[in-house]
Short mmCIF file of C-alpha atoms in Angstrom, two decimals:
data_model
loop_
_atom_site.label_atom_id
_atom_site.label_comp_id
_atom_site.label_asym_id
_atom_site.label_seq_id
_atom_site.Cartn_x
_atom_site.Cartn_y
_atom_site.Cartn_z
CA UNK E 1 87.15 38.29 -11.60
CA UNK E 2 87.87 40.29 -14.36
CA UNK E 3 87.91 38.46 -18.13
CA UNK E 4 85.87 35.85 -17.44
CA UNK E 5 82.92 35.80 -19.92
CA UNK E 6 80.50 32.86 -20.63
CA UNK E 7 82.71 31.29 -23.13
CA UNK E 8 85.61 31.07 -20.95
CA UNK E 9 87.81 32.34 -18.03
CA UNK E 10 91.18 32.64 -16.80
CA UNK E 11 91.54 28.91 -18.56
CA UNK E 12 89.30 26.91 -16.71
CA UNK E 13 88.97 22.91 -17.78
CA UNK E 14 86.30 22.05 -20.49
CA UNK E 15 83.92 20.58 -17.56
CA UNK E 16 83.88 23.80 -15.57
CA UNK E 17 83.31 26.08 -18.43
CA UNK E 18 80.08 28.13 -17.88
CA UNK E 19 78.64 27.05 -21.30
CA UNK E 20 79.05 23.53 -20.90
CA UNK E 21 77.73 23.23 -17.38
CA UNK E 22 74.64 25.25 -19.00
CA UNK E 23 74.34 23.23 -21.45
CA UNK E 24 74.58 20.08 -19.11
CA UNK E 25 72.15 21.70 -16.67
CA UNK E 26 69.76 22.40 -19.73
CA UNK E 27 69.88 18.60 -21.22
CA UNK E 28 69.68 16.99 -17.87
CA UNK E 29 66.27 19.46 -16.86
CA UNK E 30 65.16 18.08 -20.48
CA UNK E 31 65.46 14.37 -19.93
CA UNK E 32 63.54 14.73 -16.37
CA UNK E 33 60.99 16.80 -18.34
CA UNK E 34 60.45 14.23 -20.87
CA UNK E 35 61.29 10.76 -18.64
CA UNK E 36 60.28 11.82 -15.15
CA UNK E 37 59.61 8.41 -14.24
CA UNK E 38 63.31 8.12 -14.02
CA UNK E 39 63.18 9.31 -10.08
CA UNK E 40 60.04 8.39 -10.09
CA UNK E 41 60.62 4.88 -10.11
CA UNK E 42 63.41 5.27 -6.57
CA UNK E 43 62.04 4.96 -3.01
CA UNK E 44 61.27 7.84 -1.27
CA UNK E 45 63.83 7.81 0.93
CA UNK E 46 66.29 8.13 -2.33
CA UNK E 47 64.05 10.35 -4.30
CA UNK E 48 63.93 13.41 -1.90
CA UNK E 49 67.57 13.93 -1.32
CA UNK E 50 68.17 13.28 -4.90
CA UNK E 51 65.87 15.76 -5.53
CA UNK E 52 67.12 18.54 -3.36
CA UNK E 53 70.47 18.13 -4.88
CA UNK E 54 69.30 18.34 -8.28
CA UNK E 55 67.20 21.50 -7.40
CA UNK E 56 70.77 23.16 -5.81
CA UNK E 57 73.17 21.77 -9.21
CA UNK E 58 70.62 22.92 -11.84
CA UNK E 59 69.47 26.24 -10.18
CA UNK E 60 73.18 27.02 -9.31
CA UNK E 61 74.47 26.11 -12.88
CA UNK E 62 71.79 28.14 -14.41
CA UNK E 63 72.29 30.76 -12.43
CA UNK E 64 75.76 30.98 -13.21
CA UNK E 65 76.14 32.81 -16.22
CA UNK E 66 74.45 35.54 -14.67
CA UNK E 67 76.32 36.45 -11.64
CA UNK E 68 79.42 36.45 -13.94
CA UNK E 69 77.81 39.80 -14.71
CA UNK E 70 77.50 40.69 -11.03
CA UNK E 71 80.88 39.21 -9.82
CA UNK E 72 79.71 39.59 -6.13
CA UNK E 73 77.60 38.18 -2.96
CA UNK E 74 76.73 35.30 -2.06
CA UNK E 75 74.92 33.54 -4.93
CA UNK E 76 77.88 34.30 -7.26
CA UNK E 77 80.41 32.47 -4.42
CA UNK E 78 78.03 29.46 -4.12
CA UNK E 79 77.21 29.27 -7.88
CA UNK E 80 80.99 29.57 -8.70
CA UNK E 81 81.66 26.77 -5.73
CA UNK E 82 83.59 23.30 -7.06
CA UNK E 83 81.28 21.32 -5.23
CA UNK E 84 78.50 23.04 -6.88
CA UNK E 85 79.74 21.81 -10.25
CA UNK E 86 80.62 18.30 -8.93
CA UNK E 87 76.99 18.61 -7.59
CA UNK E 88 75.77 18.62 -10.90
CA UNK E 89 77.73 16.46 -12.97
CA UNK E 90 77.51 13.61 -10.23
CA UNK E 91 73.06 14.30 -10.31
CA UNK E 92 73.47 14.30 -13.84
CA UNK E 93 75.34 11.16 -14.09
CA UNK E 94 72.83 9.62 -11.57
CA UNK E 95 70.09 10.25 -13.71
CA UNK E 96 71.68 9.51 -17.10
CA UNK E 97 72.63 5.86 -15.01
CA UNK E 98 68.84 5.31 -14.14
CA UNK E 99 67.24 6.66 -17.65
CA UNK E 100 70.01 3.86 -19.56
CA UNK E 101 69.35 1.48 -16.94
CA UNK E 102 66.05 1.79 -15.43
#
């Protein structure tokens, strides 16, 4: 996994860049910070998975950058994992559905 840096890799598309699922990660953590009453408002029963996904896509995509460093074990597998990414763009497409039309 040698040349891949923060900025890019060995070409990866625009929405699996590093940088942009950071920054993703970062403004969707910012809208629940400043709306939370956008899960707020869903039952239960839709809030908790919801929730526990989230938790997984923005800790994972956060977490990313870093074991790019490492470039070994198991976080840097499940943090470099495609459904980890689709993970987070589909939660933060959920939520920017619910804060536009909620």
């Amino acid at each position: 996994m040698r040349g891949r840096t923060l900025f890019a890799g060995p070409r990866p598309g625009l929405l699996e860049r590093p940088l942009t699922l950071l920054l993703l990660a970062a403004g969707t953590a910012i809208w629940l910070l400043l709306q939370p009453e956008t899960l707020q408002a869903l039952p239960l029963a839709w809030r908790l998975p919801l929730v526990g996904i989230g938790a997984w896509a923005l800790g994972s995509a956060f977490a990313r950058p870093l074991t790019l460093e490492v470039g070994e074990g198991w976080l840097w597998r499940q943090a470099g994992a495609r459904w980890s990414r689709l993970a987070l763009w589909g939660f933060a497409l959920v939520v920017g559905g619910l804060g536009v039309w909620g």
